[in-house]
Amino acid sequence: MNKIYILALFCILSLSISAQLLVTEESVVLKTGTGDIYGTLKVPVNNKPIPVALIIAGSGPTDRNGNQPQMKNNSLKMLSDGLFYNKIATLCFDKRGIAESKAAGKNEADLRFDDYVNDVRSWIDLLAKDKRFSEIVIIGHSEGSLIGMIAAQDNKKVSKYISVAGVGEPAANILKEQLGKQMAAQPQVARDMIFSYIDKLDKGETITDVPASLNMLFRPSVQPYMISWFKYNPQEEISKLTIPVLVLQGTTDIQVTVRQAGLLAGANKKAKKIIIDKMDHVMKNSETTDQPTQVKDSYTNVDKQIMPEVITDITDFIKE
């Protein structure tokens, strides 16, 4: 009889532990004037309100899990699951025009950077109505860092802000730096022409008669978006935040340097900066900064987990 009782108790405990480890998901929809934006809400079972982190993906066709069509790594899914296990709820979403939110995308000529910012503000409003949450924390990854810091400004519904692999310089500067490296072997005249186009957009001016060879980067329909994006200086925007700020950056990130984290943290007196050794752009361990190696080992590897330090540092910051 005792053996049966012990076995039954063991089964109950096992089920209880399994339930705690199981990540539960809810589908959520944000209604907008141009279509629905879809997200995933993960809320740990708790008998009192808990923090919720709104996670914003980076640039390009990056979905709520941190994936792109040819680059699946589940980095943001791993981040949200890790926070879930630490009793922090999360909301991840597909940006307008991306993945399940594709129908909400505007025509390229009509899209502006502020559309992404306004969407985040709307998500904040939606989360603020949910009584299960004690506070709302913004986590912006890569380009999502700038989107998040703008959306968090003067918003009493947001308690903390976290930048992960965010840049500290205006997008025009970053674009010049990236193109400069890619065109190192090109004639100086070619680089000067491209940089002059970037400078013109940075001044809010459009470019006419773009050469066919540069149409992919400077096509007329994308120029208004670039102008709307270039106008923001991350250092100026983060300096406007009066809430606690965490700037998180890895040393082997081939897209964003440690210097960028220093610029962000230095612009806000409340900012706490944490540099994680050997962390790459998708928050995984990389021993090298060799691009092909990182792409194979991290960017396209769904089995490789993000570094535990990311979860620990973010959890500690949210709960402190």
Short mmCIF file of C-alpha atoms in Angstrom, two decimals:
data_model
loop_
_atom_site.label_atom_id
_atom_site.label_comp_id
_atom_site.label_asym_id
_atom_site.label_seq_id
_atom_site.Cartn_x
_atom_site.Cartn_y
_atom_site.Cartn_z
CA MET A 1 0.00 0.00 0.00
CA ASN A 2 2.83 2.39 0.88
CA LYS A 3 4.54 1.57 -2.40
CA ILE A 4 1.36 2.44 -4.31
CA TYR A 5 1.02 5.71 -2.36
CA ILE A 6 4.65 6.65 -3.02
CA LEU A 7 4.30 5.79 -6.71
CA ALA A 8 1.13 7.89 -7.00
CA LEU A 9 2.82 10.79 -5.22
CA PHE A 10 5.81 10.47 -7.55
CA CYS A 11 3.51 10.60 -10.59
CA ILE A 12 1.74 13.69 -9.27
CA LEU A 13 5.04 15.44 -8.62
CA SER A 14 6.31 14.48 -12.06
CA LEU A 15 3.19 15.88 -13.69
CA SER A 16 3.51 19.06 -11.63
CA ILE A 17 7.14 19.54 -12.66
CA SER A 18 6.30 18.83 -16.32
CA ALA A 19 3.52 21.40 -16.21
CA GLN A 20 5.93 23.98 -14.83
CA LEU A 21 8.48 23.27 -17.57
CA LEU A 22 5.93 23.29 -20.39
CA VAL A 23 5.84 26.66 -22.17
CA THR A 24 2.22 27.66 -22.67
CA GLU A 25 1.39 29.95 -25.57
CA GLU A 26 -1.54 32.18 -26.45
CA SER A 27 -2.15 33.68 -29.87
CA VAL A 28 -2.81 37.42 -29.77
CA VAL A 29 -3.85 39.80 -32.52
CA LEU A 30 -3.29 43.54 -32.76
CA LYS A 31 -5.88 45.24 -34.95
CA THR A 32 -4.51 48.09 -37.07
CA GLY A 33 -5.92 50.28 -39.80
CA THR A 34 -3.98 48.38 -42.46
CA GLY A 35 -4.41 44.82 -41.20
CA ASP A 36 -3.86 42.46 -38.29
CA ILE A 37 -0.50 41.93 -36.60
CA TYR A 38 -0.02 38.55 -34.96
CA GLY A 39 1.92 37.64 -31.86
CA THR A 40 2.57 34.93 -29.28
CA LEU A 41 1.99 35.56 -25.57
CA LYS A 42 3.66 33.24 -23.05
CA VAL A 43 2.38 33.59 -19.49
CA PRO A 44 3.71 31.38 -16.65
CA VAL A 45 1.16 30.18 -14.12
CA ASN A 46 1.28 32.48 -11.12
CA ASN A 47 -1.02 33.53 -8.29
CA LYS A 48 -0.14 37.21 -8.59
CA PRO A 49 0.61 39.70 -11.40
CA ILE A 50 4.04 39.26 -13.00
CA PRO A 51 6.21 41.32 -15.38
CA VAL A 52 5.72 40.97 -19.12
CA ALA A 53 8.50 41.64 -21.65
CA LEU A 54 7.57 42.91 -25.10
CA ILE A 55 10.30 41.59 -27.43
CA ILE A 56 10.93 43.49 -30.70
CA ALA A 57 12.72 41.75 -33.56
CA GLY A 58 15.46 43.29 -35.68
CA SER A 59 15.57 44.50 -39.28
CA GLY A 60 14.63 42.70 -42.45
CA PRO A 61 12.15 39.82 -42.68
CA THR A 62 12.83 38.70 -39.10
CA ASP A 63 9.83 37.02 -37.49
CA ARG A 64 8.74 36.75 -33.85
CA ASN A 65 11.12 33.83 -33.24
CA GLY A 66 14.18 35.63 -34.62
CA ASN A 67 14.12 33.77 -37.92
CA GLN A 68 14.33 34.76 -41.58
CA PRO A 69 13.34 32.62 -44.58
CA GLN A 70 16.90 31.37 -45.16
CA MET A 71 18.22 31.87 -41.63
CA LYS A 72 16.45 29.95 -38.87
CA ASN A 73 18.00 30.12 -35.40
CA ASN A 74 15.05 30.57 -32.99
CA SER A 75 17.05 33.10 -30.97
CA LEU A 76 14.07 35.21 -29.87
CA LYS A 77 12.00 32.11 -29.14
CA MET A 78 14.79 30.87 -26.90
CA LEU A 79 14.91 34.25 -25.18
CA SER A 80 11.17 34.28 -24.53
CA ASP A 81 11.18 30.65 -23.33
CA GLY A 82 14.07 31.39 -20.97
CA LEU A 83 12.23 34.33 -19.44
CA PHE A 84 9.08 32.22 -19.16
CA TYR A 85 10.99 29.69 -17.03
CA ASN A 86 11.98 32.60 -14.77
CA LYS A 87 8.38 33.66 -14.20
CA ILE A 88 8.45 36.52 -16.70
CA ALA A 89 5.73 36.63 -19.34
CA THR A 90 6.66 37.57 -22.91
CA LEU A 91 5.02 38.85 -26.06
CA CYS A 92 6.76 38.32 -29.41
CA PHE A 93 5.17 39.39 -32.66
CA ASP A 94 5.65 39.33 -36.43
CA LYS A 95 6.16 42.92 -37.58
CA ARG A 96 3.74 44.26 -40.17
CA GLY A 97 4.53 42.79 -43.57
CA ILE A 98 6.42 39.84 -42.07
CA ALA A 99 5.38 36.17 -41.72
CA GLU A 100 1.84 35.84 -40.31
CA SER A 101 1.48 39.66 -40.27
CA LYS A 102 2.26 39.90 -43.99
CA ALA A 103 -1.21 41.20 -44.86
CA ALA A 104 -0.70 44.22 -42.58
CA GLY A 105 2.25 45.41 -44.65
CA LYS A 106 1.90 48.70 -46.48
CA ASN A 107 3.08 49.44 -49.97
CA GLU A 108 6.81 50.04 -49.81
CA ALA A 109 6.41 53.66 -50.85
CA ASP A 110 4.00 54.26 -47.94
CA LEU A 111 5.93 52.49 -45.18
CA ARG A 112 7.72 54.62 -42.57
CA PHE A 113 9.94 53.74 -39.60
CA ASP A 114 7.37 55.35 -37.32
CA ASP A 115 4.84 52.69 -38.37
CA TYR A 116 6.88 50.12 -36.46
CA VAL A 117 7.15 52.46 -33.46
CA ASN A 118 3.41 53.08 -33.41
CA ASP A 119 2.72 49.35 -33.60
CA VAL A 120 4.83 48.81 -30.47
CA ARG A 121 2.95 51.61 -28.71
CA SER A 122 -0.30 49.82 -29.57
CA TRP A 123 1.04 46.54 -28.20
CA ILE A 124 1.95 48.36 -24.98
CA ASP A 125 -1.60 49.68 -24.70
CA LEU A 126 -2.97 46.18 -25.25
CA LEU A 127 -0.73 44.62 -22.59
CA ALA A 128 -1.54 47.38 -20.10
CA LYS A 129 -5.16 46.22 -20.09
CA ASP A 130 -4.20 42.69 -19.00
CA LYS A 131 -4.48 42.37 -15.21
CA ARG A 132 -2.08 39.40 -15.17
CA PHE A 133 0.86 41.76 -15.61
CA SER A 134 2.48 43.92 -12.95
CA GLU A 135 4.71 45.90 -15.32
CA ILE A 136 5.71 46.14 -18.98
CA VAL A 137 9.36 45.87 -20.02
CA ILE A 138 10.57 46.61 -23.55
CA ILE A 139 13.31 44.43 -25.06
CA GLY A 140 14.55 45.57 -28.47
CA HIS A 141 16.97 43.41 -30.44
CA SER A 142 19.18 44.97 -33.15
CA GLU A 143 16.99 47.46 -35.08
CA GLY A 144 14.26 46.67 -32.56
CA SER A 145 16.44 48.49 -30.02
CA LEU A 146 15.76 51.87 -31.65
CA ILE A 147 12.09 51.09 -32.22
CA GLY A 148 11.68 50.13 -28.56
CA MET A 149 13.47 53.12 -27.07
CA ILE A 150 11.33 55.55 -29.06
CA ALA A 151 8.11 53.74 -28.15
CA ALA A 152 9.07 53.75 -24.45
CA GLN A 153 9.59 57.52 -24.25
CA ASP A 154 7.16 59.41 -22.00
CA ASN A 155 5.10 56.24 -21.60
CA LYS A 156 4.05 55.65 -17.99
CA LYS A 157 2.96 52.12 -18.91
CA VAL A 158 6.58 51.06 -19.52
CA SER A 159 8.75 50.40 -16.44
CA LYS A 160 12.10 49.32 -17.95
CA TYR A 161 13.92 49.26 -21.28
CA ILE A 162 16.51 46.76 -22.56
CA SER A 163 18.64 47.06 -25.69
CA VAL A 164 20.21 43.87 -27.03
CA ALA A 165 22.78 44.33 -29.83
CA GLY A 166 21.47 47.81 -30.61
CA VAL A 167 23.48 50.45 -32.47
CA GLY A 168 24.40 53.82 -30.99
CA GLU A 169 24.80 55.77 -34.23
CA PRO A 170 22.26 56.95 -36.81
CA ALA A 171 21.42 54.39 -39.50
CA ALA A 172 23.10 56.50 -42.20
CA ASN A 173 26.45 56.20 -40.38
CA ILE A 174 26.05 52.46 -39.90
CA LEU A 175 25.10 51.96 -43.55
CA LYS A 176 28.21 53.86 -44.66
CA GLU A 177 30.38 51.74 -42.40
CA GLN A 178 28.91 48.48 -43.68
CA LEU A 179 29.06 49.49 -47.34
CA GLY A 180 32.58 50.84 -46.89
CA LYS A 181 33.75 47.40 -45.77
CA GLN A 182 31.88 45.61 -48.57
CA MET A 183 33.25 48.01 -51.21
CA ALA A 184 36.82 48.13 -49.93
CA ALA A 185 38.11 46.82 -53.26
CA GLN A 186 35.92 49.13 -55.36
CA PRO A 187 37.15 52.40 -56.91
CA GLN A 188 36.91 55.43 -54.61
CA VAL A 189 34.61 57.17 -57.08
CA ALA A 190 32.02 54.41 -56.64
CA ARG A 191 32.10 54.72 -52.86
CA ASP A 192 31.89 58.52 -53.05
CA MET A 193 28.79 58.31 -55.23
CA ILE A 194 26.99 55.92 -52.88
CA PHE A 195 27.98 57.94 -49.81
CA SER A 196 26.67 61.09 -51.49
CA TYR A 197 23.30 59.37 -51.96
CA ILE A 198 23.21 58.41 -48.29
CA ASP A 199 24.09 61.99 -47.30
CA LYS A 200 21.26 63.32 -49.44
CA LEU A 201 18.72 60.99 -47.86
CA ASP A 202 20.10 61.91 -44.45
CA LYS A 203 19.19 65.53 -45.22
CA GLY A 204 15.65 64.46 -46.08
CA GLU A 205 16.10 64.82 -49.82
CA THR A 206 15.11 62.19 -52.38
CA ILE A 207 17.35 60.99 -55.21
CA THR A 208 16.36 61.03 -58.86
CA ASP A 209 17.92 59.09 -61.74
CA VAL A 210 19.34 56.29 -59.61
CA PRO A 211 21.64 54.03 -61.69
CA ALA A 212 20.16 50.59 -62.38
CA SER A 213 23.08 48.98 -60.55
CA LEU A 214 22.08 50.78 -57.33
CA ASN A 215 18.33 50.44 -57.67
CA MET A 216 18.12 47.66 -55.09
CA LEU A 217 19.47 49.95 -52.39
CA PHE A 218 18.20 53.36 -53.51
CA ARG A 219 15.04 52.64 -55.49
CA PRO A 220 12.53 55.53 -55.30
CA SER A 221 9.92 53.52 -53.39
CA VAL A 222 12.27 52.78 -50.47
CA GLN A 223 13.75 56.27 -50.14
CA PRO A 224 10.92 57.71 -47.98
CA TYR A 225 11.41 54.88 -45.47
CA MET A 226 15.17 55.44 -45.35
CA ILE A 227 14.64 59.16 -44.75
CA SER A 228 12.21 58.41 -41.90
CA TRP A 229 14.74 56.00 -40.38
CA PHE A 230 17.85 58.16 -40.81
CA LYS A 231 16.35 61.05 -38.86
CA TYR A 232 16.73 59.21 -35.55
CA ASN A 233 19.96 59.29 -33.53
CA PRO A 234 19.90 56.41 -31.01
CA GLN A 235 22.04 58.36 -28.53
CA GLU A 236 19.55 61.22 -28.53
CA GLU A 237 16.58 58.88 -28.25
CA ILE A 238 17.95 56.78 -25.39
CA SER A 239 18.91 59.95 -23.50
CA LYS A 240 15.19 60.81 -23.31
CA LEU A 241 14.38 57.71 -21.24
CA THR A 242 13.91 58.30 -17.51
CA ILE A 243 13.24 54.65 -16.67
CA PRO A 244 15.93 52.03 -15.83
CA VAL A 245 17.92 51.07 -18.95
CA LEU A 246 20.01 47.98 -19.70
CA VAL A 247 22.38 47.82 -22.68
CA LEU A 248 23.46 44.27 -23.52
CA GLN A 249 26.15 43.49 -26.11
CA GLY A 250 28.39 40.60 -27.17
CA THR A 251 32.08 40.74 -28.02
CA THR A 252 31.92 38.53 -31.13
CA ASP A 253 28.96 40.25 -32.75
CA ILE A 254 29.89 40.72 -36.44
CA GLN A 255 27.03 43.17 -37.05
CA VAL A 256 27.22 45.47 -34.02
CA THR A 257 30.40 46.32 -32.15
CA VAL A 258 30.99 46.79 -28.43
CA ARG A 259 31.69 50.45 -29.23
CA GLN A 260 28.02 50.90 -30.18
CA ALA A 261 26.94 49.66 -26.75
CA GLY A 262 29.29 52.19 -25.18
CA LEU A 263 27.70 55.01 -27.18
CA LEU A 264 24.21 53.98 -26.06
CA ALA A 265 25.08 53.50 -22.40
CA GLY A 266 27.11 56.70 -22.32
CA ALA A 267 24.13 58.70 -23.55
CA ASN A 268 21.89 57.81 -20.61
CA LYS A 269 23.01 58.31 -17.00
CA LYS A 270 20.58 55.62 -15.81
CA ALA A 271 21.92 53.00 -18.21
CA LYS A 272 23.58 49.80 -17.05
CA LYS A 273 25.92 48.22 -19.60
CA ILE A 274 26.75 44.51 -19.70
CA ILE A 275 29.21 43.07 -22.21
CA ILE A 276 28.96 39.30 -22.67
CA ASP A 277 32.20 37.66 -23.75
CA LYS A 278 32.00 35.60 -26.97
CA MET A 279 28.32 36.37 -27.61
CA ASP A 280 27.34 36.94 -31.25
CA HIS A 281 24.48 38.92 -32.79
CA VAL A 282 21.89 36.16 -32.29
CA MET A 283 22.92 35.85 -28.62
CA LYS A 284 24.77 32.54 -29.05
CA ASN A 285 28.34 31.62 -28.16
CA SER A 286 30.84 32.22 -30.96
CA GLU A 287 34.56 31.73 -30.51
CA THR A 288 35.31 33.54 -33.78
CA THR A 289 34.20 36.59 -35.73
CA ASP A 290 34.54 34.78 -39.04
CA GLN A 291 31.25 35.42 -40.85
CA PRO A 292 30.81 32.06 -42.68
CA THR A 293 31.54 30.21 -39.45
CA GLN A 294 29.04 32.23 -37.43
CA VAL A 295 26.33 31.90 -40.06
CA LYS A 296 26.72 28.12 -40.06
CA ASP A 297 27.17 27.63 -36.32
CA SER A 298 24.69 30.21 -34.97
CA TYR A 299 22.56 32.08 -37.50
CA THR A 300 21.27 28.91 -39.15
CA ASN A 301 21.42 26.55 -36.17
CA VAL A 302 18.13 25.97 -34.32
CA ASP A 303 19.71 23.44 -31.96
CA LYS A 304 22.35 25.77 -30.53
CA GLN A 305 20.94 27.58 -27.49
CA ILE A 306 21.43 31.25 -26.71
CA MET A 307 23.93 31.98 -23.96
CA PRO A 308 22.51 31.49 -20.42
CA GLU A 309 24.04 34.80 -19.37
CA VAL A 310 21.51 36.59 -21.57
CA ILE A 311 18.60 35.08 -19.67
CA THR A 312 20.24 35.64 -16.29
CA ASP A 313 21.22 39.26 -16.92
CA ILE A 314 17.81 40.21 -18.32
CA THR A 315 15.93 38.37 -15.57
CA ASP A 316 18.00 40.02 -12.82
CA PHE A 317 17.47 43.45 -14.36
CA ILE A 318 13.70 43.00 -14.65
CA LYS A 319 13.31 41.66 -11.11
CA GLU A 320 15.71 44.03 -9.33
#
